[in-house]
PDB file of C-alpha atoms in Angstrom:
ATOM      1  CA  MET H   1     -51.600  71.140  -6.689  1.00 59.00           C
ATOM      2  CA  SER H   2     -48.979  70.565  -3.986  1.00 68.00           C
ATOM      3  CA  ALA H   3     -45.334  71.283  -4.689  1.00 66.00           C
ATOM      4  CA  ARG H   4     -44.511  67.631  -3.991  1.00 67.00           C
ATOM      5  CA  LEU H   5     -47.058  66.316  -6.503  1.00 59.00           C
ATOM      6  CA  SER H   6     -45.920  68.881  -9.037  1.00 65.00           C
ATOM      7  CA  GLY H   7     -42.334  67.684  -8.623  1.00 61.00           C
ATOM      8  CA  VAL H   8     -43.332  64.048  -9.098  1.00 54.00           C
ATOM      9  CA  LEU H   9     -45.267  64.903 -12.269  1.00 51.00           C
ATOM     10  CA  GLU H  10     -42.315  66.861 -13.615  1.00 56.00           C
ATOM     11  CA  ILE H  11     -40.011  63.891 -13.028  1.00 62.00           C
ATOM     12  CA  LEU H  12     -42.467  61.548 -14.766  1.00 61.00           C
ATOM     13  CA  PHE H  13     -42.817  63.934 -17.712  1.00 52.00           C
ATOM     14  CA  ASN H  14     -39.053  64.325 -18.070  1.00 59.00           C
ATOM     15  CA  THR H  15     -38.596  60.553 -17.906  1.00 58.00           C
ATOM     16  CA  LEU H  16     -41.211  59.987 -20.593  1.00 68.00           C
ATOM     17  CA  MET H  17     -39.630  62.620 -22.832  1.00 64.00           C
ATOM     18  CA  PHE H  18     -36.160  61.164 -22.307  1.00 56.00           C
ATOM     19  CA  ASN H  19     -37.349  57.650 -23.181  1.00 66.00           C
ATOM     20  CA  MET H  20     -39.226  58.915 -26.236  1.00 76.00           C
ATOM     21  CA  LEU H  21     -36.184  60.794 -27.528  1.00 80.00           C
ATOM     22  CA  LYS H  22     -33.975  57.773 -26.832  1.00 83.00           C
ATOM     23  CA  ARG H  23     -36.284  55.506 -28.845  1.00 82.00           C
ATOM     24  CA  ARG H  24     -36.317  57.975 -31.734  1.00 89.00           C
ATOM     25  CA  ARG H  25     -32.547  58.283 -31.694  1.00 90.00           C
ATOM     26  CA  ARG H  26     -32.116  54.520 -31.645  1.00 87.00           C
ATOM     27  CA  ASP H  27     -34.638  54.018 -34.444  1.00 86.00           C
ATOM     28  CA  LYS H  28     -32.670  56.491 -36.546  1.00 91.00           C
ATOM     29  CA  LEU H  29     -29.415  54.678 -35.792  1.00 83.00           C
ATOM     30  CA  ARG H  30     -30.954  51.323 -36.729  1.00 90.00           C
ATOM     31  CA  ARG H  31     -31.903  52.676 -40.146  1.00 91.00           C
ATOM     32  CA  GLN H  32     -28.369  53.755 -40.984  1.00 94.00           C
ATOM     33  CA  PRO H  33     -26.569  51.633 -43.592  1.00 95.00           C
ATOM     34  CA  PHE H  34     -23.727  49.494 -42.310  1.00 96.00           C
ATOM     35  CA  PRO H  35     -20.549  50.609 -44.129  1.00 96.00           C
ATOM     36  CA  GLU H  36     -18.787  47.973 -46.193  1.00 97.00           C
ATOM     37  CA  PRO H  37     -15.410  48.547 -44.443  1.00 97.00           C
ATOM     38  CA  TRP H  38     -17.156  47.745 -41.151  1.00 97.00           C
ATOM     39  CA  THR H  39     -18.525  44.529 -42.612  1.00 97.00           C
ATOM     40  CA  GLN H  40     -14.999  43.595 -43.668  1.00 97.00           C
ATOM     41  CA  VAL H  41     -13.818  44.085 -40.077  1.00 96.00           C
ATOM     42  CA  LEU H  42     -16.535  41.728 -38.838  1.00 96.00           C
ATOM     43  CA  GLU H  43     -15.735  39.148 -41.502  1.00 95.00           C
ATOM     44  CA  ARG H  44     -12.112  39.262 -40.417  1.00 93.00           C
ATOM     45  CA  ASN H  45     -12.372  39.585 -36.626  1.00 94.00           C
ATOM     46  CA  VAL H  46     -15.731  38.128 -35.549  1.00 94.00           C
ATOM     47  CA  THR H  47     -15.909  34.511 -36.654  1.00 91.00           C
ATOM     48  CA  TYR H  48     -19.373  33.996 -35.172  1.00 94.00           C
ATOM     49  CA  TYR H  49     -20.676  36.736 -37.463  1.00 95.00           C
ATOM     50  CA  ARG H  50     -19.706  34.702 -40.532  1.00 92.00           C
ATOM     51  CA  ARG H  51     -21.938  31.830 -39.366  1.00 93.00           C
ATOM     52  CA  LEU H  52     -25.058  33.919 -38.827  1.00 96.00           C
ATOM     53  CA  PRO H  53     -27.975  33.960 -41.273  1.00 96.00           C
ATOM     54  CA  ARG H  54     -28.581  37.228 -43.118  1.00 96.00           C
ATOM     55  CA  GLU H  55     -31.387  38.469 -40.859  1.00 97.00           C
ATOM     56  CA  ASP H  56     -29.240  37.949 -37.755  1.00 97.00           C
ATOM     57  CA  ARG H  57     -26.348  39.805 -39.363  1.00 97.00           C
ATOM     58  CA  GLU H  58     -28.655  42.721 -40.077  1.00 97.00           C
ATOM     59  CA  GLU H  59     -29.898  42.727 -36.492  1.00 97.00           C
ATOM     60  CA  LEU H  60     -26.313  42.653 -35.259  1.00 98.00           C
ATOM     61  CA  HIS H  61     -25.536  45.648 -37.507  1.00 98.00           C
ATOM     62  CA  ARG H  62     -28.356  47.604 -35.854  1.00 97.00           C
ATOM     63  CA  HIS H  63     -27.181  46.749 -32.348  1.00 97.00           C
ATOM     64  CA  THR H  64     -23.614  47.631 -33.266  1.00 98.00           C
ATOM     65  CA  HIS H  65     -24.672  51.067 -34.517  1.00 97.00           C
ATOM     66  CA  ILE H  66     -26.325  51.818 -31.181  1.00 97.00           C
ATOM     67  CA  LEU H  67     -23.442  50.574 -29.046  1.00 97.00           C
ATOM     68  CA  LEU H  68     -20.973  52.626 -31.071  1.00 97.00           C
ATOM     69  CA  ALA H  69     -23.129  55.740 -30.635  1.00 96.00           C
ATOM     70  CA  GLU H  70     -23.949  55.332 -26.945  1.00 96.00           C
ATOM     71  CA  LYS H  71     -20.725  53.996 -25.410  1.00 97.00           C
ATOM     72  CA  ASN H  72     -17.398  55.764 -25.096  1.00 97.00           C
ATOM     73  CA  PHE H  73     -14.470  53.771 -26.533  1.00 98.00           C
ATOM     74  CA  GLU H  74     -11.086  54.874 -25.228  1.00 96.00           C
ATOM     75  CA  GLY H  75      -7.568  53.633 -25.886  1.00 96.00           C
ATOM     76  CA  CYS H  76      -5.317  53.255 -22.838  1.00 94.00           C
ATOM     77  CA  GLY H  77      -1.651  52.496 -22.257  1.00 93.00           C
ATOM     78  CA  GLY H  78      -0.614  54.201 -25.474  1.00 94.00           C
ATOM     79  CA  LEU H  79      -3.167  52.450 -27.679  1.00 95.00           C
ATOM     80  CA  GLY H  80      -4.769  54.710 -30.270  1.00 96.00           C
ATOM     81  CA  MET H  81      -8.471  54.007 -30.709  1.00 97.00           C
ATOM     82  CA  THR H  82      -9.428  52.919 -34.244  1.00 97.00           C
ATOM     83  CA  ASP H  83     -12.621  51.972 -36.047  1.00 96.00           C
ATOM     84  CA  GLU H  84     -11.395  48.378 -36.191  1.00 97.00           C
ATOM     85  CA  ILE H  85     -11.157  48.167 -32.404  1.00 97.00           C
ATOM     86  CA  ARG H  86     -14.492  49.888 -31.792  1.00 97.00           C
ATOM     87  CA  ILE H  87     -16.386  47.798 -34.340  1.00 97.00           C
ATOM     88  CA  THR H  88     -14.814  44.491 -33.294  1.00 97.00           C
ATOM     89  CA  VAL H  89     -15.670  45.028 -29.636  1.00 97.00           C
ATOM     90  CA  ALA H  90     -19.133  46.488 -30.211  1.00 98.00           C
ATOM     91  CA  ALA H  91     -20.156  43.709 -32.598  1.00 97.00           C
ATOM     92  CA  GLN H  92     -19.064  40.944 -30.222  1.00 97.00           C
ATOM     93  CA  ALA H  93     -20.931  42.670 -27.402  1.00 98.00           C
ATOM     94  CA  ALA H  94     -23.939  42.830 -29.732  1.00 98.00           C
ATOM     95  CA  VAL H  95     -23.844  39.045 -30.247  1.00 97.00           C
ATOM     96  CA  LEU H  96     -25.116  38.624 -26.674  1.00 98.00           C
ATOM     97  CA  LEU H  97     -28.109  40.864 -27.427  1.00 98.00           C
ATOM     98  CA  LEU H  98     -29.500  39.142 -30.519  1.00 97.00           C
ATOM     99  CA  HIS H  99     -33.215  38.188 -30.477  1.00 96.00           C
ATOM    100  CA  ARG H 100     -33.839  39.857 -27.115  1.00 91.00           C
ATOM    101  CA  GLU H 101     -35.342  43.085 -25.846  1.00 88.00           C
ATOM    102  CA  THR H 102     -32.393  45.091 -24.593  1.00 92.00           C
ATOM    103  CA  GLU H 103     -31.364  48.369 -23.044  1.00 93.00           C
ATOM    104  CA  TYR H 104     -27.839  47.960 -24.422  1.00 96.00           C
ATOM    105  CA  TYR H 105     -25.846  47.408 -21.225  1.00 96.00           C
ATOM    106  CA  PRO H 106     -27.468  50.295 -19.325  1.00 94.00           C
ATOM    107  CA  ILE H 107     -24.866  50.559 -16.544  1.00 93.00           C
ATOM    108  CA  LEU H 108     -21.994  50.697 -19.048  1.00 96.00           C
ATOM    109  CA  TYR H 109     -20.570  54.046 -20.138  1.00 96.00           C
ATOM    110  CA  SER H 110     -17.004  53.379 -21.265  1.00 96.00           C
ATOM    111  CA  VAL H 111     -15.012  50.609 -22.925  1.00 97.00           C
ATOM    112  CA  LEU H 112     -11.311  50.969 -22.110  1.00 96.00           C
ATOM    113  CA  VAL H 113      -8.916  49.068 -24.357  1.00 96.00           C
ATOM    114  CA  TYR H 114      -5.238  48.429 -23.607  1.00 96.00           C
ATOM    115  CA  PRO H 115      -2.763  47.173 -26.221  1.00 94.00           C
ATOM    116  CA  SER H 116      -2.138  44.006 -24.179  1.00 88.00           C
ATOM    117  CA  SER H 117      -2.607  42.638 -20.661  1.00 81.00           C
ATOM    118  CA  PHE H 118      -2.856  45.272 -17.962  1.00 80.00           C
ATOM    119  CA  TRP H 119      -2.446  45.494 -14.219  1.00 72.00           C
ATOM    120  CA  GLY H 120      -5.638  45.249 -12.177  1.00 70.00           C
ATOM    121  CA  ARG H 121      -6.311  45.319  -8.469  1.00 62.00           C
ATOM    122  CA  ASP H 122      -6.870  42.023  -6.701  1.00 58.00           C
ATOM    123  CA  ALA H 123      -7.840  41.132  -3.142  1.00 43.00           C
ATOM    124  CA  ALA H 124      -6.844  37.717  -1.789  1.00 40.00           C
ATOM    125  CA  PRO H 125      -8.934  36.663   1.239  1.00 43.00           C
ATOM    126  CA  VAL H 126      -6.967  35.683   4.331  1.00 38.00           C
ATOM    127  CA  SER H 127      -9.915  35.251   6.699  1.00 41.00           C
ATOM    128  CA  HIS H 128     -13.618  36.103   6.788  1.00 45.00           C
ATOM    129  CA  ASP H 129     -12.852  39.749   7.575  1.00 49.00           C
ATOM    130  CA  LEU H 130      -9.358  40.240   6.122  1.00 44.00           C
ATOM    131  CA  ALA H 131      -7.973  40.379   2.588  1.00 36.00           C
ATOM    132  CA  ILE H 132      -4.590  41.321   1.159  1.00 41.00           C
ATOM    133  CA  GLU H 133      -4.736  43.703  -1.791  1.00 46.00           C
ATOM    134  CA  GLY H 134      -2.326  43.452  -4.689  1.00 44.00           C
ATOM    135  CA  GLU H 135      -2.142  43.648  -8.456  1.00 63.00           C
ATOM    136  CA  GLU H 136      -2.210  41.042 -11.208  1.00 73.00           C
ATOM    137  CA  LEU H 137      -2.018  41.021 -14.985  1.00 77.00           C
ATOM    138  CA  ARG H 138      -5.434  40.747 -16.611  1.00 80.00           C
ATOM    139  CA  LEU H 139      -6.950  40.430 -20.071  1.00 85.00           C
ATOM    140  CA  GLY H 140     -10.313  41.919 -19.135  1.00 87.00           C
ATOM    141  CA  GLU H 141     -12.400  43.395 -16.359  1.00 92.00           C
ATOM    142  CA  SER H 142     -16.030  44.397 -15.927  1.00 93.00           C
ATOM    143  CA  TRP H 143     -16.813  47.122 -13.416  1.00 90.00           C
ATOM    144  CA  ASP H 144     -20.222  47.728 -11.910  1.00 84.00           C
ATOM    145  CA  GLN H 145     -19.342  51.452 -11.930  1.00 84.00           C
ATOM    146  CA  GLY H 146     -19.807  51.628 -15.695  1.00 91.00           C
ATOM    147  CA  ALA H 147     -16.721  50.361 -17.501  1.00 95.00           C
ATOM    148  CA  VAL H 148     -15.373  47.322 -19.303  1.00 96.00           C
ATOM    149  CA  VAL H 149     -11.589  46.992 -19.683  1.00 96.00           C
ATOM    150  CA  LEU H 150     -10.101  44.802 -22.422  1.00 96.00           C
ATOM    151  CA  ALA H 151      -6.760  43.781 -23.933  1.00 95.00           C
ATOM    152  CA  TRP H 152      -6.735  44.369 -27.701  1.00 96.00           C
ATOM    153  CA  ASP H 153      -4.129  41.731 -28.564  1.00 93.00           C
ATOM    154  CA  GLU H 154      -6.252  39.079 -26.857  1.00 93.00           C
ATOM    155  CA  ILE H 155      -9.291  40.169 -28.876  1.00 93.00           C
ATOM    156  CA  ARG H 156      -7.397  40.345 -32.181  1.00 89.00           C
ATOM    157  CA  ASN H 157      -5.480  37.093 -31.709  1.00 86.00           C
ATOM    158  CA  GLY H 158      -8.589  35.299 -30.515  1.00 78.00           C
ATOM    159  CA  ALA H 159     -10.181  35.347 -33.980  1.00 71.00           C
ATOM    160  CA  PRO H 160      -7.995  32.554 -35.435  1.00 66.00           C
ATOM    161  CA  ARG H 161      -8.361  30.622 -32.161  1.00 71.00           C
ATOM    162  CA  PHE H 162     -12.108  30.403 -32.594  1.00 69.00           C
ATOM    163  CA  ARG H 163     -13.627  27.338 -30.901  1.00 72.00           C
ATOM    164  CA  ASP H 164     -10.986  27.260 -28.165  1.00 79.00           C
ATOM    165  CA  GLY H 165     -13.694  28.312 -25.709  1.00 82.00           C
ATOM    166  CA  TYR H 166     -12.152  31.676 -24.828  1.00 91.00           C
ATOM    167  CA  ASN H 167     -13.477  35.096 -25.780  1.00 94.00           C
ATOM    168  CA  VAL H 168     -12.671  38.003 -23.489  1.00 95.00           C
ATOM    169  CA  VAL H 169     -15.395  40.258 -24.958  1.00 96.00           C
ATOM    170  CA  TYR H 170     -18.138  37.662 -24.434  1.00 97.00           C
ATOM    171  CA  HIS H 171     -16.808  37.050 -20.928  1.00 96.00           C
ATOM    172  CA  GLU H 172     -16.721  40.655 -19.752  1.00 97.00           C
ATOM    173  CA  PHE H 173     -20.006  41.656 -21.383  1.00 97.00           C
ATOM    174  CA  ALA H 174     -21.672  38.613 -19.823  1.00 97.00           C
ATOM    175  CA  HIS H 175     -20.564  40.127 -16.505  1.00 96.00           C
ATOM    176  CA  GLN H 176     -22.270  43.367 -17.561  1.00 96.00           C
ATOM    177  CA  LEU H 177     -25.527  41.464 -18.117  1.00 96.00           C
ATOM    178  CA  ASP H 178     -25.106  39.798 -14.732  1.00 96.00           C
ATOM    179  CA  GLN H 179     -24.469  43.146 -13.032  1.00 94.00           C
ATOM    180  CA  GLU H 180     -27.622  44.823 -14.368  1.00 93.00           C
ATOM    181  CA  ASN H 181     -29.611  43.683 -11.320  1.00 88.00           C
ATOM    182  CA  ALA H 182     -26.885  45.012  -8.968  1.00 81.00           C
ATOM    183  CA  ASP H 183     -25.782  41.503  -7.937  1.00 82.00           C
ATOM    184  CA  ALA H 184     -22.952  39.766  -9.781  1.00 87.00           C
ATOM    185  CA  ASP H 185     -24.167  36.311  -8.818  1.00 92.00           C
ATOM    186  CA  GLY H 186     -24.614  34.394 -12.063  1.00 94.00           C
ATOM    187  CA  PHE H 187     -28.326  35.194 -12.115  1.00 94.00           C
ATOM    188  CA  PRO H 188     -28.954  37.931 -14.706  1.00 95.00           C
ATOM    189  CA  ILE H 189     -32.313  39.579 -15.245  1.00 93.00           C
ATOM    190  CA  ILE H 190     -34.609  36.904 -16.695  1.00 92.00           C
ATOM    191  CA  ASP H 191     -38.054  37.933 -17.897  1.00 87.00           C
ATOM    192  CA  ASP H 192     -39.291  34.431 -18.643  1.00 86.00           C
ATOM    193  CA  ARG H 193     -40.908  33.077 -15.467  1.00 87.00           C
ATOM    194  CA  ALA H 194     -40.436  29.438 -16.468  1.00 86.00           C
ATOM    195  CA  LEU H 195     -36.737  30.004 -17.152  1.00 90.00           C
ATOM    196  CA  ARG H 196     -36.291  31.787 -13.817  1.00 89.00           C
ATOM    197  CA  GLY H 197     -37.708  28.696 -12.142  1.00 87.00           C
ATOM    198  CA  THR H 198     -35.092  26.343 -13.565  1.00 96.00           C
ATOM    199  CA  TRP H 199     -32.081  28.639 -14.058  1.00 96.00           C
ATOM    200  CA  SER H 200     -30.805  28.681 -10.477  1.00 92.00           C
ATOM    201  CA  GLN H 201     -31.377  24.930 -10.029  1.00 95.00           C
ATOM    202  CA  VAL H 202     -29.541  23.893 -13.175  1.00 97.00           C
ATOM    203  CA  LEU H 203     -26.678  26.388 -12.813  1.00 96.00           C
ATOM    204  CA  HIS H 204     -26.135  25.537  -9.147  1.00 96.00           C
ATOM    205  CA  ARG H 205     -26.033  21.827  -9.982  1.00 97.00           C
ATOM    206  CA  GLU H 206     -23.638  22.347 -12.896  1.00 97.00           C
ATOM    207  CA  PHE H 207     -21.430  24.692 -10.871  1.00 97.00           C
ATOM    208  CA  THR H 208     -21.122  22.016  -8.187  1.00 97.00           C
ATOM    209  CA  ARG H 209     -20.408  19.425 -10.867  1.00 97.00           C
ATOM    210  CA  LEU H 210     -17.568  21.551 -12.229  1.00 97.00           C
ATOM    211  CA  GLU H 211     -16.072  21.816  -8.737  1.00 97.00           C
ATOM    212  CA  GLU H 212     -16.199  18.024  -8.475  1.00 97.00           C
ATOM    213  CA  ASP H 213     -14.660  17.608 -11.930  1.00 96.00           C
ATOM    214  CA  ILE H 214     -11.733  19.787 -10.914  1.00 96.00           C
ATOM    215  CA  GLU H 215     -11.257  17.972  -7.626  1.00 95.00           C
ATOM    216  CA  LEU H 216     -11.214  14.594  -9.412  1.00 95.00           C
ATOM    217  CA  ASN H 217      -9.054  15.949 -12.263  1.00 94.00           C
ATOM    218  CA  ARG H 218     -11.736  15.177 -14.853  1.00 94.00           C
ATOM    219  CA  ARG H 219     -11.516  17.063 -18.146  1.00 92.00           C
ATOM    220  CA  THR H 220     -14.550  19.099 -19.083  1.00 94.00           C
ATOM    221  CA  VAL H 221     -15.623  21.490 -21.846  1.00 96.00           C
ATOM    222  CA  ILE H 222     -16.010  24.250 -19.223  1.00 96.00           C
ATOM    223  CA  ASP H 223     -12.847  26.055 -18.179  1.00 95.00           C
ATOM    224  CA  ASP H 224     -11.796  25.576 -14.547  1.00 96.00           C
ATOM    225  CA  TYR H 225     -12.011  29.332 -13.944  1.00 95.00           C
ATOM    226  CA  GLY H 226     -15.780  28.957 -13.943  1.00 96.00           C
ATOM    227  CA  ALA H 227     -15.537  27.323 -10.512  1.00 96.00           C
ATOM    228  CA  GLU H 228     -14.171  30.524  -8.939  1.00 95.00           C
ATOM    229  CA  HIS H 229     -17.634  31.997  -8.342  1.00 95.00           C
ATOM    230  CA  PRO H 230     -21.178  31.692  -9.789  1.00 96.00           C
ATOM    231  CA  ALA H 231     -20.628  35.000 -11.620  1.00 96.00           C
ATOM    232  CA  GLU H 232     -17.514  33.596 -13.292  1.00 97.00           C
ATOM    233  CA  PHE H 233     -19.396  30.403 -14.089  1.00 98.00           C
ATOM    234  CA  PHE H 234     -22.025  32.400 -15.993  1.00 98.00           C
ATOM    235  CA  ALA H 235     -19.359  34.316 -17.917  1.00 97.00           C
ATOM    236  CA  VAL H 236     -17.230  31.249 -18.704  1.00 97.00           C
ATOM    237  CA  VAL H 237     -20.230  29.207 -19.856  1.00 98.00           C
ATOM    238  CA  THR H 238     -21.281  32.149 -22.057  1.00 98.00           C
ATOM    239  CA  GLU H 239     -17.880  31.942 -23.784  1.00 96.00           C
ATOM    240  CA  CYS H 240     -18.285  28.200 -24.198  1.00 96.00           C
ATOM    241  CA  PHE H 241     -21.876  28.523 -25.437  1.00 97.00           C
ATOM    242  CA  PHE H 242     -20.831  30.714 -28.366  1.00 96.00           C
ATOM    243  CA  GLU H 243     -17.393  29.219 -29.035  1.00 94.00           C
ATOM    244  CA  ARG H 244     -17.852  25.480 -28.373  1.00 95.00           C
ATOM    245  CA  PRO H 245     -21.619  25.013 -28.568  1.00 96.00           C
ATOM    246  CA  VAL H 246     -21.749  21.456 -29.891  1.00 96.00           C
ATOM    247  CA  LEU H 247     -19.386  20.144 -27.226  1.00 96.00           C
ATOM    248  CA  LEU H 248     -21.261  22.018 -24.505  1.00 97.00           C
ATOM    249  CA  LYS H 249     -24.599  20.653 -25.740  1.00 97.00           C
ATOM    250  CA  ARG H 250     -23.201  17.123 -25.874  1.00 97.00           C
ATOM    251  CA  GLU H 251     -21.537  17.222 -22.460  1.00 97.00           C
ATOM    252  CA  ARG H 252     -23.933  19.477 -20.538  1.00 97.00           C
ATOM    253  CA  PRO H 253     -27.296  19.342 -22.375  1.00 97.00           C
ATOM    254  CA  GLU H 254     -29.377  20.844 -19.555  1.00 97.00           C
ATOM    255  CA  LEU H 255     -26.922  23.693 -19.107  1.00 98.00           C
ATOM    256  CA  TYR H 256     -26.842  24.325 -22.857  1.00 98.00           C
ATOM    257  CA  GLU H 257     -30.640  24.465 -22.921  1.00 97.00           C
ATOM    258  CA  GLN H 258     -30.746  27.094 -20.170  1.00 97.00           C
ATOM    259  CA  PHE H 259     -28.339  29.307 -22.120  1.00 98.00           C
ATOM    260  CA  ARG H 260     -30.198  28.675 -25.367  1.00 97.00           C
ATOM    261  CA  LEU H 261     -33.384  29.924 -23.736  1.00 96.00           C
ATOM    262  CA  TYR H 262     -31.686  32.881 -22.073  1.00 97.00           C
ATOM    263  CA  TYR H 263     -29.772  34.100 -25.145  1.00 97.00           C
ATOM    264  CA  ARG H 264     -32.536  32.965 -27.533  1.00 96.00           C
ATOM    265  CA  GLN H 265     -29.925  31.542 -29.871  1.00 97.00           C
ATOM    266  CA  ASP H 266     -28.887  28.019 -30.839  1.00 97.00           C
ATOM    267  CA  PRO H 267     -25.261  28.263 -31.980  1.00 96.00           C
ATOM    268  CA  ALA H 268     -24.886  24.466 -32.079  1.00 96.00           C
ATOM    269  CA  SER H 269     -27.211  24.460 -35.084  1.00 95.00           C
ATOM    270  CA  LEU H 270     -25.256  27.028 -37.122  1.00 91.00           C
ATOM    271  CA  THR H 271     -23.230  25.991 -40.146  1.00 65.00           C
ATOM    272  CA  GLY H 272     -19.526  25.933 -39.369  1.00 59.00           C
ATOM    273  CA  LEU H 273     -20.002  25.523 -35.607  1.00 53.00           C
ATOM    274  CA  GLN H 274     -20.366  21.759 -35.628  1.00 49.00           C
ATOM    275  CA  THR H 275     -17.301  21.042 -33.491  1.00 48.00           C
TER     276      THR H 275
END
């Protein structure tokens, strides 16, 4: 056997062993009971959780266990990391994974949480080959190098503002889904061939419609920030889909249907989300 072939076989063997051990570890995590204090955190801080049927809550518990075990949660800017912060963030990230095969945000390693808004780098384009770099206050960021950055006060204060269409955790973790295929372009990995065929058409049409709404000063259920870029459109509509599902379905039925098929959830049908 050649040294090259032997090396390839070794890599394949190691990959198989790694995946087998990962599946075993995750299966063990899924079987762990969900502590009652954690449930109380979700009841208090994750309004969507309270609307879910029992089987979906149990699935969300399993996903939350795995995210807590596999991702590093770190407090920044003087914020001490607590179970409340970790569980609140992980559970909201898990909402986007319900009913789907998932690798649990594979490019993500760390969740960095600041006490409030933080300074992030920004580049304002001046021409096609020139941009001016600066800093701006932000509530969240998603990096393709393996991190999500969040402001805790925005997460905590967002719970009583449920149905306002804003959720920084949904927004930034939607970016993580979008970035899994290396292109933050509003076109995440879609296994369903039929959905792939209509996704780009519908989202492009609705993105253009939002641009026109803004230009004509027409009010819409979708926040204006979604018109910044197709990647932002995907993230903003994800927020709207889970926070204002009935309005989104009423105003943008084709767009709602694409997100219903992608996320394999129908939040407009859930009790308590009828506005």
